[in-house]
CSV table of C-alpha atoms in Angstrom, one decimal:
chain,number,residue,atom,x,y,z
A,1,MET,CA,140.6,45.3,249.7
A,2,ARG,CA,142.0,47.8,252.3
A,3,PHE,CA,144.7,50.5,252.9
A,4,THR,CA,147.2,51.7,255.0
A,5,LYS,CA,148.8,55.9,255.2
A,6,ASP,CA,151.9,54.3,254.3
A,7,HIS,CA,149.9,53.1,250.9
A,8,GLU,CA,150.3,49.4,251.6
A,9,TRP,CA,147.2,47.4,250.6
A,10,VAL,CA,145.8,44.0,252.0
A,11,SER,CA,143.4,41.3,250.7
A,12,LEU,CA,142.2,39.1,253.1
A,13,ASP,CA,141.3,35.5,252.1
A,14,GLY,CA,140.7,33.3,255.7
A,15,ASP,CA,143.3,34.6,257.9
A,16,VAL,CA,145.4,35.1,255.2
A,17,ALA,CA,145.9,38.3,254.1
A,18,THR,CA,148.3,39.3,250.7
A,19,ILE,CA,150.1,42.6,250.9
A,20,GLY,CA,151.3,44.8,248.2
A,21,ILE,CA,151.9,48.8,247.3
A,22,THR,CA,149.1,50.9,245.9
A,23,ALA,CA,149.1,52.7,242.7
A,24,TYR,CA,149.5,55.8,244.3
A,25,ALA,CA,153.0,54.5,246.0
A,26,ALA,CA,154.2,52.9,242.7
A,27,GLU,CA,153.7,56.1,240.7
A,28,GLN,CA,155.4,57.8,243.2
A,29,LEU,CA,158.3,55.4,243.5
A,30,GLY,CA,159.2,55.4,239.6
A,31,ASP,CA,160.4,52.5,237.6
A,32,VAL,CA,160.8,49.3,240.9
A,33,VAL,CA,164.0,47.8,239.8
A,34,PHE,CA,164.5,45.2,242.3
A,35,VAL,CA,162.6,44.0,245.2
A,36,GLU,CA,163.2,42.9,248.5
A,37,THR,CA,160.8,40.3,250.1
A,38,PRO,CA,160.4,39.0,253.1
A,39,GLU,CA,161.9,35.2,254.2
A,40,VAL,CA,158.6,32.8,254.9
A,41,GLY,CA,158.2,31.8,258.0
A,42,LYS,CA,158.8,34.8,259.5
A,43,THR,CA,157.4,37.0,261.9
A,44,VAL,CA,156.1,40.2,261.2
A,45,THR,CA,154.8,43.1,263.3
A,46,ALA,CA,152.0,45.8,262.2
A,47,GLY,CA,154.3,49.1,261.6
A,48,GLU,CA,157.5,47.4,261.0
A,49,GLY,CA,159.3,46.5,257.9
A,50,LEU,CA,158.1,43.6,255.4
A,51,ALA,CA,159.5,44.5,252.2
A,52,VAL,CA,161.9,47.2,250.4
A,53,VAL,CA,161.0,47.9,247.1
A,54,GLU,CA,164.0,49.7,244.9
A,55,SER,CA,163.6,52.8,242.2
A,56,VAL,CA,167.1,53.6,240.4
A,57,LYS,CA,167.6,56.5,242.9
A,58,ALA,CA,166.4,54.9,246.4
A,59,ALA,CA,165.5,52.9,248.3
A,60,SER,CA,161.7,52.9,250.1
A,61,ASP,CA,161.1,50.3,252.9
A,62,VAL,CA,157.5,48.7,252.9
A,63,TYR,CA,155.6,48.7,256.3
A,64,ALA,CA,153.6,45.3,256.9
A,65,PRO,CA,149.9,46.6,257.6
A,66,LEU,CA,149.1,43.8,259.9
A,67,SER,CA,150.7,41.3,262.4
A,68,GLY,CA,151.0,37.8,261.3
A,69,GLU,CA,153.5,34.7,259.7
A,70,VAL,CA,154.8,35.0,256.1
A,71,LEU,CA,153.5,31.9,254.1
A,72,GLU,CA,154.6,32.9,250.8
A,73,ALA,CA,156.9,36.2,249.2
A,74,ASN,CA,155.9,36.8,245.8
A,75,ALA,CA,159.0,35.3,244.2
A,76,ALA,CA,158.1,36.0,240.6
A,77,LEU,CA,159.4,40.3,241.5
A,78,ALA,CA,162.9,38.6,241.5
A,79,ASP,CA,163.0,38.6,237.9
A,80,ALA,CA,160.5,40.8,236.9
A,81,PRO,CA,160.3,44.1,239.3
A,82,GLU,CA,158.7,46.2,237.0
A,83,THR,CA,154.9,44.1,237.8
A,84,VAL,CA,154.9,46.2,240.7
A,85,ASN,CA,154.5,49.2,238.0
A,86,GLN,CA,152.2,47.3,236.0
A,87,ALA,CA,150.2,45.4,238.3
A,88,PRO,CA,150.5,47.1,241.8
A,89,GLU,CA,147.4,46.0,243.4
A,90,ALA,CA,147.4,42.4,241.5
A,91,GLY,CA,150.5,40.9,239.9
A,92,GLY,CA,152.5,43.2,241.5
A,93,TRP,CA,151.8,41.5,245.5
A,94,PHE,CA,154.8,41.2,248.1
A,95,ALA,CA,153.4,38.7,250.5
A,96,LYS,CA,151.2,36.1,252.2
A,97,VAL,CA,151.0,36.8,255.4
A,98,ARG,CA,148.5,34.8,258.2
A,99,ILE,CA,147.3,37.3,260.6
A,100,SER,CA,147.1,36.9,263.9
A,101,ASP,CA,144.5,39.1,264.6
A,102,PRO,CA,141.5,39.4,261.9
A,103,SER,CA,140.1,42.2,263.5
A,104,ALA,CA,142.9,44.0,262.6
A,105,PHE,CA,142.3,44.2,258.8
A,106,GLU,CA,138.6,46.1,259.5
A,107,ALA,CA,140.2,48.5,261.3
A,108,LEU,CA,142.3,50.3,258.2
A,109,MET,CA,141.1,52.0,255.7
A,110,ASP,CA,138.9,51.3,252.8
A,111,ARG,CA,138.9,52.0,249.6
A,112,ALA,CA,136.9,55.0,249.8
A,113,ALA,CA,138.0,56.3,253.4
A,114,TYR,CA,141.6,55.8,251.4
A,115,ASP,CA,140.6,58.1,248.0
A,116,ALA,CA,139.8,60.6,250.3
A,117,PHE,CA,142.9,60.6,251.9
A,118,LEU,CA,145.1,60.7,248.9
A,119,GLU,CA,142.9,63.5,248.0
A,120,THR,CA,144.6,65.6,251.0
A,121,LEU,CA,148.0,64.8,249.9
B,1,MET,CA,166.2,73.9,253.6
B,2,SER,CA,162.2,75.9,253.0
B,3,ASP,CA,160.7,76.2,249.4
B,4,GLU,CA,160.4,79.9,249.9
B,5,THR,CA,164.6,80.4,250.1
B,6,LEU,CA,165.0,78.2,247.0
B,7,LYS,CA,166.1,79.8,244.1
B,8,LEU,CA,165.1,79.0,241.0
B,9,THR,CA,167.0,79.0,237.2
B,10,PRO,CA,165.1,80.5,234.3
B,11,LEU,CA,163.9,77.2,233.0
B,12,TYR,CA,161.7,76.8,236.1
B,13,ALA,CA,158.8,77.4,234.6
B,14,ALA,CA,159.3,75.1,231.9
B,15,HIS,CA,160.0,72.7,234.2
B,16,LEU,CA,156.4,72.5,235.9
B,17,GLU,CA,155.2,72.6,232.3
B,18,ALA,CA,156.8,70.0,231.5
B,19,GLY,CA,155.1,68.0,234.5
B,20,ALA,CA,158.7,67.6,236.5
B,21,ARG,CA,158.9,66.7,240.4
B,22,MET,CA,160.8,69.1,241.5
B,23,VAL,CA,163.2,69.4,245.0
B,24,PRO,CA,166.1,71.4,246.0
B,25,PHE,CA,169.2,70.5,245.3
B,26,ALA,CA,172.3,73.0,245.6
B,27,GLY,CA,169.8,75.3,246.8
B,28,TYR,CA,167.8,75.6,243.6
B,29,SER,CA,164.5,73.9,243.1
B,30,MET,CA,165.5,71.1,240.3
B,31,PRO,CA,163.7,68.8,238.4
B,32,VAL,CA,164.5,65.2,239.5
B,33,GLN,CA,162.5,63.8,236.6
B,34,TYR,CA,159.6,64.4,234.2
B,35,LYS,CA,156.6,62.7,233.4
B,36,ASP,CA,158.8,59.3,231.6
B,37,GLY,CA,160.5,59.1,234.9
B,38,VAL,CA,164.2,58.5,235.7
B,39,LEU,CA,164.6,54.7,234.0
B,40,LYS,CA,162.9,56.2,229.9
B,41,GLU,CA,165.1,59.3,231.0
B,42,HIS,CA,168.4,57.7,231.0
B,43,LEU,CA,167.8,55.3,228.2
B,44,TRP,CA,166.6,58.1,225.8
B,45,THR,CA,169.2,59.8,226.4
B,46,ARG,CA,171.9,56.9,226.0
B,47,GLU,CA,170.0,56.6,222.7
B,48,ASN,CA,168.6,59.9,221.1
B,49,ALA,CA,169.3,63.2,222.8
B,50,GLY,CA,168.5,64.5,226.0
B,51,LEU,CA,168.6,68.1,227.4
B,52,PHE,CA,169.4,68.8,230.7
B,53,ASP,CA,168.9,72.4,232.7
B,54,VAL,CA,172.5,72.7,234.9
B,55,SER,CA,171.6,76.2,235.2
B,56,HIS,CA,172.4,75.9,239.4
B,57,MET,CA,176.1,75.7,238.3
B,58,GLY,CA,178.7,78.5,238.5
B,59,GLN,CA,180.1,80.2,235.8
B,60,ALA,CA,182.2,82.3,235.8
B,61,ARG,CA,185.4,84.3,233.7
B,62,LEU,CA,188.6,84.6,235.4
B,63,ARG,CA,190.3,87.7,233.8
B,64,GLY,CA,193.9,88.9,234.8
B,65,VAL,CA,197.4,89.7,233.3
B,66,SER,CA,197.8,86.0,233.3
B,67,PRO,CA,194.9,83.8,234.5
B,68,LEU,CA,196.1,81.0,233.0
B,69,SER,CA,199.2,80.7,235.4
B,70,ALA,CA,197.3,82.0,238.3
B,71,PHE,CA,194.8,79.4,238.0
B,72,GLU,CA,197.9,76.5,238.4
B,73,GLU,CA,198.4,77.8,242.1
B,74,VAL,CA,194.8,76.4,243.1
B,75,THR,CA,194.8,73.3,240.8
B,76,PRO,CA,197.2,70.7,239.5
B,77,GLY,CA,196.0,71.1,235.6
B,78,ASP,CA,198.4,71.8,233.0
B,79,PHE,CA,196.9,75.7,232.2
B,80,ILE,CA,199.6,77.1,230.8
B,81,GLY,CA,199.7,74.7,228.1
B,82,LEU,CA,196.1,75.5,227.5
B,83,LYS,CA,195.5,76.1,224.0
B,84,PRO,CA,192.6,78.4,222.6
B,85,GLY,CA,189.7,76.6,222.1
B,86,LYS,CA,190.5,73.8,224.6
B,87,GLN,CA,188.9,73.0,227.9
B,88,ARG,CA,190.2,70.6,230.9
B,89,TYR,CA,188.4,69.2,233.7
B,90,SER,CA,190.4,69.6,237.0
B,91,VAL,CA,190.2,69.9,240.7
B,92,LEU,CA,190.8,72.6,242.7
B,93,LEU,CA,192.5,71.5,245.8
B,94,ASN,CA,193.2,72.7,249.3
B,95,LYS,CA,196.3,72.8,251.1
B,96,LYS,CA,196.1,69.3,251.7
B,97,GLY,CA,195.6,68.4,248.1
B,98,GLY,CA,192.1,67.4,249.2
B,99,ILE,CA,189.8,68.7,245.8
B,100,ILE,CA,187.4,71.8,247.2
B,101,ASP,CA,185.7,71.0,243.8
B,102,ASP,CA,186.1,69.3,240.5
B,103,LEU,CA,185.0,71.6,237.9
B,104,MET,CA,185.7,71.7,233.9
B,105,ALA,CA,187.4,75.2,232.7
B,106,GLY,CA,188.5,76.2,229.2
B,107,ARG,CA,189.7,79.3,226.3
B,108,PRO,CA,186.5,79.7,224.4
B,109,ASP,CA,188.2,83.1,223.1
B,110,ASP,CA,190.3,85.4,224.3
B,111,ASP,CA,188.8,86.2,227.2
B,112,GLY,CA,190.4,84.9,230.1
B,113,LEU,CA,189.6,81.3,231.4
B,114,PHE,CA,185.8,80.5,231.8
B,115,VAL,CA,184.9,78.1,234.6
B,116,VAL,CA,182.0,75.6,235.1
B,117,VAL,CA,181.8,74.4,239.1
B,118,ASN,CA,179.5,72.7,240.9
B,119,GLY,CA,176.4,74.6,241.8
B,120,ALA,CA,176.7,73.6,245.3
B,121,CYS,CA,180.0,74.4,245.9
B,122,LYS,CA,180.3,77.6,243.6
B,123,ASP,CA,180.1,80.3,246.7
B,124,ASN,CA,183.0,78.5,248.3
B,125,ASP,CA,185.0,77.7,245.4
B,126,PHE,CA,184.6,81.7,244.2
B,127,ARG,CA,186.0,82.4,247.8
B,128,VAL,CA,189.3,80.3,247.6
B,129,ILE,CA,190.1,81.4,244.5
B,130,ASP,CA,189.5,85.3,245.5
B,131,ASN,CA,191.5,84.5,248.8
B,132,GLU,CA,194.5,82.4,246.9
B,133,LEU,CA,195.3,84.4,243.3
B,134,ALA,CA,194.1,88.0,245.1
B,135,GLY,CA,195.6,90.5,242.9
B,136,GLN,CA,196.1,88.2,239.9
B,137,VAL,CA,192.6,87.0,238.4
B,138,ARG,CA,189.4,89.0,238.6
B,139,ILE,CA,186.6,87.0,239.0
B,140,ASP,CA,183.4,87.9,237.2
B,141,ARG,CA,180.6,85.6,237.9
B,142,LEU,CA,178.1,85.0,234.9
B,143,GLU,CA,175.3,84.9,237.2
B,144,ASP,CA,172.8,86.2,234.4
B,145,ARG,CA,173.9,83.3,232.4
B,146,ALA,CA,171.8,79.7,232.0
B,147,LEU,CA,173.7,76.6,231.4
B,148,MET,CA,172.0,73.1,229.6
B,149,ALA,CA,173.4,70.6,228.4
B,150,LEU,CA,172.1,67.9,225.3
B,151,GLN,CA,173.4,64.9,225.7
B,152,GLY,CA,173.2,61.8,223.2
B,153,PRO,CA,174.5,60.3,220.1
B,154,LYS,CA,172.0,62.6,218.0
B,155,ALA,CA,172.9,65.3,220.3
B,156,ALA,CA,175.1,66.9,217.8
B,157,GLN,CA,172.4,66.0,214.9
B,158,VAL,CA,169.9,68.7,216.7
B,159,LEU,CA,172.8,71.2,217.7
B,160,VAL,CA,174.2,71.9,214.1
B,161,ILE,CA,171.0,72.9,213.0
B,162,HIS,CA,170.9,76.0,215.3
B,163,ALA,CA,174.8,76.2,215.9
B,164,PRO,CA,176.9,75.2,212.4
B,165,ASP,CA,179.8,76.0,214.1
B,166,ALA,CA,179.3,73.5,217.1
B,167,ALA,CA,180.3,71.1,214.2
B,168,LYS,CA,183.7,72.1,214.4
B,169,LEU,CA,184.0,71.3,217.9
B,170,ALA,CA,186.1,67.8,219.2
B,171,PHE,CA,185.2,66.7,222.8
B,172,MET,CA,186.7,68.6,225.0
B,173,GLU,CA,186.6,71.8,222.3
B,174,THR,CA,185.0,74.9,223.6
B,175,ALA,CA,184.0,78.2,221.8
B,176,ALA,CA,182.2,81.7,221.7
B,177,ILE,CA,179.9,81.5,219.2
B,178,GLN,CA,176.6,82.7,218.1
B,179,ALA,CA,173.7,80.9,218.2
B,180,PHE,CA,170.0,80.8,218.6
B,181,GLY,CA,170.6,84.7,218.0
B,182,VAL,CA,172.8,85.2,221.0
B,183,ASP,CA,177.0,85.1,222.7
B,184,ALA,CA,176.6,81.6,223.1
B,185,ILE,CA,179.7,79.7,224.6
B,186,ILE,CA,179.6,75.9,223.6
B,187,SER,CA,181.9,72.4,224.5
B,188,ARG,CA,181.7,69.5,223.2
B,189,SER,CA,181.3,67.5,227.0
B,190,GLY,CA,179.1,66.9,229.6
B,191,TYR,CA,178.4,64.6,232.3
B,192,THR,CA,176.7,61.3,230.6
B,193,GLY,CA,179.7,59.5,229.1
B,194,GLU,CA,177.6,60.5,225.9
B,195,ASP,CA,178.4,62.8,222.5
B,196,GLY,CA,177.1,66.1,223.6
B,197,TYR,CA,177.2,69.6,224.7
B,198,GLU,CA,177.2,72.2,227.5
B,199,ILE,CA,175.7,75.3,226.1
B,200,SER,CA,176.0,78.6,228.2
B,201,VAL,CA,173.6,81.6,227.2
B,202,PRO,CA,172.3,84.5,228.6
B,203,GLY,CA,169.4,83.9,231.2
B,204,GLU,CA,166.7,86.1,229.5
B,205,ALA,CA,167.4,83.8,225.9
B,206,ALA,CA,167.5,80.6,227.9
B,207,LEU,CA,163.7,79.5,228.2
B,208,ARG,CA,163.3,80.2,223.8
B,209,ILE,CA,166.1,77.9,223.2
B,210,TRP,CA,165.1,75.1,225.7
B,211,ASN,CA,161.9,75.1,223.8
B,212,THR,CA,164.1,75.4,220.1
B,213,LEU,CA,165.8,72.8,221.0
B,214,LEU,CA,162.6,70.4,222.6
B,215,ALA,CA,160.7,70.9,219.7
B,216,ASP,CA,162.6,68.4,218.0
B,217,GLU,CA,161.5,65.5,218.1
B,218,ARG,CA,164.8,63.8,218.8
B,219,VAL,CA,165.2,65.9,222.4
B,220,ARG,CA,163.5,65.3,225.8
B,221,PRO,CA,163.8,66.9,228.7
B,222,ILE,CA,166.0,64.7,231.6
B,223,GLY,CA,166.1,65.4,235.2
B,224,LEU,CA,168.6,64.9,237.8
B,225,GLY,CA,167.8,61.4,238.5
B,226,ALA,CA,168.9,60.2,234.8
B,227,ARG,CA,171.9,63.0,235.3
B,228,ASP,CA,172.8,60.8,238.4
B,229,SER,CA,172.7,57.2,237.2
B,230,LEU,CA,173.9,58.4,233.3
B,231,ARG,CA,177.6,59.7,235.1
B,232,LEU,CA,177.2,56.9,237.3
B,233,GLU,CA,177.2,54.2,234.4
B,234,ALA,CA,180.1,56.6,233.2
B,235,GLY,CA,182.3,56.5,235.9
B,236,LEU,CA,182.1,59.9,236.8
B,237,PRO,CA,182.7,61.3,240.3
B,238,LEU,CA,179.8,63.1,242.3
B,239,TYR,CA,181.1,66.2,244.1
B,240,GLY,CA,179.5,65.8,247.9
B,241,HIS,CA,179.6,62.0,247.3
B,242,ASP,CA,182.8,60.6,245.5
B,243,LEU,CA,184.8,63.3,246.4
B,244,ASP,CA,185.1,65.6,249.4
B,245,GLU,CA,188.2,68.1,250.7
B,246,THR,CA,189.5,64.9,252.2
B,247,VAL,CA,190.3,63.0,248.8
B,248,SER,CA,192.7,63.2,247.0
B,249,PRO,CA,192.8,63.0,243.0
B,250,ILE,CA,194.9,60.1,243.1
B,251,GLU,CA,192.8,57.9,245.7
B,252,ALA,CA,189.8,59.2,243.7
B,253,SER,CA,191.6,57.6,240.4
B,254,LEU,CA,191.6,60.7,238.9
B,255,ASN,CA,195.2,60.5,238.6
B,256,PHE,CA,195.4,62.4,234.7
B,257,ALA,CA,193.9,65.5,236.5
B,258,VAL,CA,197.8,65.5,237.6
B,259,SER,CA,199.7,66.7,235.0
B,260,LYS,CA,202.9,64.9,234.0
B,261,LYS,CA,204.2,68.8,234.0
B,262,ARG,CA,202.8,69.6,237.5
B,263,ARG,CA,204.1,66.2,239.0
B,264,ASP,CA,207.7,66.9,238.3
B,265,ALA,CA,207.3,70.6,239.3
B,266,ARG,CA,205.5,69.1,242.4
B,267,ASP,CA,204.5,73.3,242.2
B,268,PHE,CA,200.2,72.7,243.2
B,269,PRO,CA,198.3,72.3,247.3
B,270,GLY,CA,199.2,69.2,248.4
B,271,ALA,CA,202.2,68.3,246.2
B,272,SER,CA,203.9,66.6,248.2
B,273,ARG,CA,200.5,64.4,250.2
B,274,ILE,CA,200.2,63.5,246.2
B,275,ALA,CA,203.6,62.7,245.0
B,276,ALA,CA,203.9,60.4,248.0
B,277,GLU,CA,200.7,59.0,247.3
B,278,LEU,CA,201.6,58.4,243.8
B,279,ALA,CA,204.9,56.6,245.1
B,280,GLY,CA,202.8,54.0,246.8
B,281,GLU,CA,202.0,55.7,249.8
B,282,LEU,CA,198.0,54.9,249.2
B,283,THR,CA,195.3,53.9,251.4
B,284,ARG,CA,192.3,54.2,249.4
B,285,LYS,CA,191.7,54.0,246.0
B,286,ALA,CA,188.1,54.7,244.1
B,287,VAL,CA,186.7,51.7,242.0
B,288,GLY,CA,184.2,50.6,240.2
B,289,LEU,CA,181.7,47.6,241.7
B,290,LYS,CA,179.6,45.2,239.7
B,291,VAL,CA,176.7,44.7,242.4
B,292,GLU,CA,174.6,41.1,243.4
B,293,GLY,CA,171.5,41.2,244.2
B,294,ALA,CA,170.1,44.5,245.9
B,295,PRO,CA,171.4,48.3,244.6
B,296,ALA,CA,174.1,49.4,246.8
B,297,ARG,CA,173.5,52.4,248.1
B,298,GLU,CA,176.3,55.4,249.0
B,299,GLY,CA,176.9,54.5,252.8
B,300,ALA,CA,177.1,50.4,252.0
B,301,GLU,CA,180.2,48.6,253.9
B,302,ILE,CA,182.5,46.8,252.0
B,303,ALA,CA,183.9,43.7,253.3
B,304,ASP,CA,186.9,41.3,251.7
B,305,THR,CA,185.9,37.5,251.0
B,306,ASP,CA,186.8,37.1,255.0
B,307,GLY,CA,183.7,39.9,255.8
B,308,HIS,CA,186.3,42.0,257.2
B,309,VAL,CA,185.3,45.6,256.5
B,310,VAL,CA,187.7,47.3,253.8
B,311,GLY,CA,185.7,50.3,252.4
B,312,VAL,CA,182.5,52.0,252.0
B,313,VAL,CA,180.6,52.8,248.7
B,314,THR,CA,180.8,56.4,247.2
B,315,SER,CA,177.8,56.7,244.7
B,316,GLY,CA,175.4,53.3,244.0
B,317,GLY,CA,172.4,52.6,242.4
B,318,PHE,CA,170.7,50.3,239.7
B,319,ALA,CA,172.8,50.8,236.5
B,320,PRO,CA,170.0,50.9,234.2
B,321,SER,CA,171.8,50.2,230.4
B,322,LEU,CA,173.5,47.7,232.0
B,323,GLY,CA,170.4,46.0,234.2
B,324,TYR,CA,171.9,45.2,237.5
B,325,PRO,CA,173.6,47.5,240.3
B,326,ILE,CA,176.7,49.0,240.5
B,327,ALA,CA,178.5,51.3,242.4
B,328,LEU,CA,181.4,53.3,243.5
B,329,GLY,CA,183.9,53.3,246.6
B,330,PHE,CA,186.8,53.0,248.2
B,331,VAL,CA,189.0,50.1,248.8
B,332,PRO,CA,192.5,50.0,250.2
B,333,PRO,CA,194.9,49.6,246.8
B,334,ALA,CA,196.2,46.1,247.3
B,335,LEU,CA,192.0,45.2,246.6
B,336,ALA,CA,191.3,47.4,243.8
B,337,ALA,CA,192.3,45.5,241.1
B,338,VAL,CA,190.0,44.6,238.4
B,339,GLY,CA,188.7,41.3,239.1
B,340,THR,CA,188.7,41.3,242.9
B,341,GLU,CA,185.9,39.7,244.3
B,342,LEU,CA,184.3,41.6,247.5
B,343,LYS,CA,181.4,41.7,249.1
B,344,VAL,CA,178.9,45.1,250.1
B,345,ILE,CA,176.4,44.8,252.8
B,346,VAL,CA,173.6,46.1,252.1
B,347,ARG,CA,170.5,45.8,255.3
B,348,GLY,CA,172.8,43.8,257.1
B,349,ARG,CA,173.5,40.9,254.4
B,350,ALA,CA,176.6,40.4,252.7
B,351,GLN,CA,176.3,40.2,248.3
B,352,ALA,CA,178.7,39.4,246.2
B,353,ALA,CA,180.7,42.3,244.8
B,354,GLN,CA,183.4,42.3,241.9
B,355,VAL,CA,186.0,45.5,241.0
B,356,VAL,CA,185.2,46.1,237.6
B,357,ALA,CA,187.1,48.4,234.9
B,358,THR,CA,185.4,52.1,234.4
B,359,PRO,CA,183.6,53.2,232.6
B,360,PHE,CA,180.7,50.8,233.2
B,361,VAL,CA,179.1,52.0,230.1
B,362,PRO,CA,181.9,52.7,227.2
B,363,HIS,CA,182.3,56.6,226.5
B,364,ARG,CA,181.0,57.8,223.2
B,365,TYR,CA,183.3,60.7,222.8
B,366,VAL,CA,183.4,62.4,219.7
B,367,ARG,CA,187.5,63.2,219.8
B,368,LYS,CA,188.0,64.1,215.9
B,369,VAL,CA,185.6,65.5,214.0
């Protein structure tokens, strides 16, 4: 699993990246009440909006950590957005994306680097 | 605004100790939520009792020869007819009938009028009142007093242990009473739609009283986040969002705040505009919306079913007690009837919305004791 400074996580299986937000991000957001996932087939660009996650108070953008094409969105979040709080780094994933440049994955932070980054916040 | 310039309420240390997330609000550092988070705090208040620090709000006594009649010069309410022990919701109006602030004004005793105004507006409010009513009333700001709200179906059971006389108060009644060993001003009112009280106490006693109330297992501290979602479900407007200096009480669907007597007399600021609006010359009206899909938040456009933009959301969010998003917003009067189908534009997409009656969640005020 790799991480971004915007608190997204990515796990890679071949050239398919599964993307979600970290436990830290989920905790900061508070109770998630709505998730807008991307449409299948959409091309996303690293650093641009991938999904929107809404708490009672506010809407927050989730950015694509890597560029690629959306293969699947997590439909279960429509009825159970709270999964993002309960299992942010597992069942609370937002989308699976076929990435165009697998080397970009390796350039993201690993767990140790992300944990060190959290210490600076 | 940097943290250094933020003011602190007498309960600041208690918020930090309780693990609150503090945010700047109305020039103060205020708790937006505690450890439970907005959703749980909201539901706790609806089922038990929530304790809110609202010491940022402006408290003052208006004293003078006849403060009640003087106050009618800046508001459309019937204050001359306000009996001792009663409190009214009202609005401070500018010359064009726009709302400078909304407020509570009551007679807890015979000492003039006790008013509570919004924290972000208080300096301007008291300046306006002072300018308009110069020579008639003296404004004594009570900056050494804290204000807390105890809200929820169990609020009365808890408060009467410490303030037995509070049991005698019905909704919108107020009294200066000895409670917690201090001179308290207690009204049975609030901003959640639930039964409950607002409790004004000397600042130096606030922390002890806060901790005394929290020691009761039925009571939890509730932040501004849940205060906002609770008042939205109760259909209550928030100044600076649903109300501002361009909005009249009729546009805001606060017709009840313009008393019958004052409508007939037309003797308040902006009376000609408000009379015309009451006669049907109205271009926008505040309504409640039930929203399908993503929450429509402040600033989201409202469209008719043909896609023409007809209005704007002034407050909106997810309603924890209902399980779906709701909003308040302005629409033309022709589209304000309950049941009207509309759209809200969220992130460029039109979502279904329907005009519904407010309050969204029924009020549970105790009107008779």
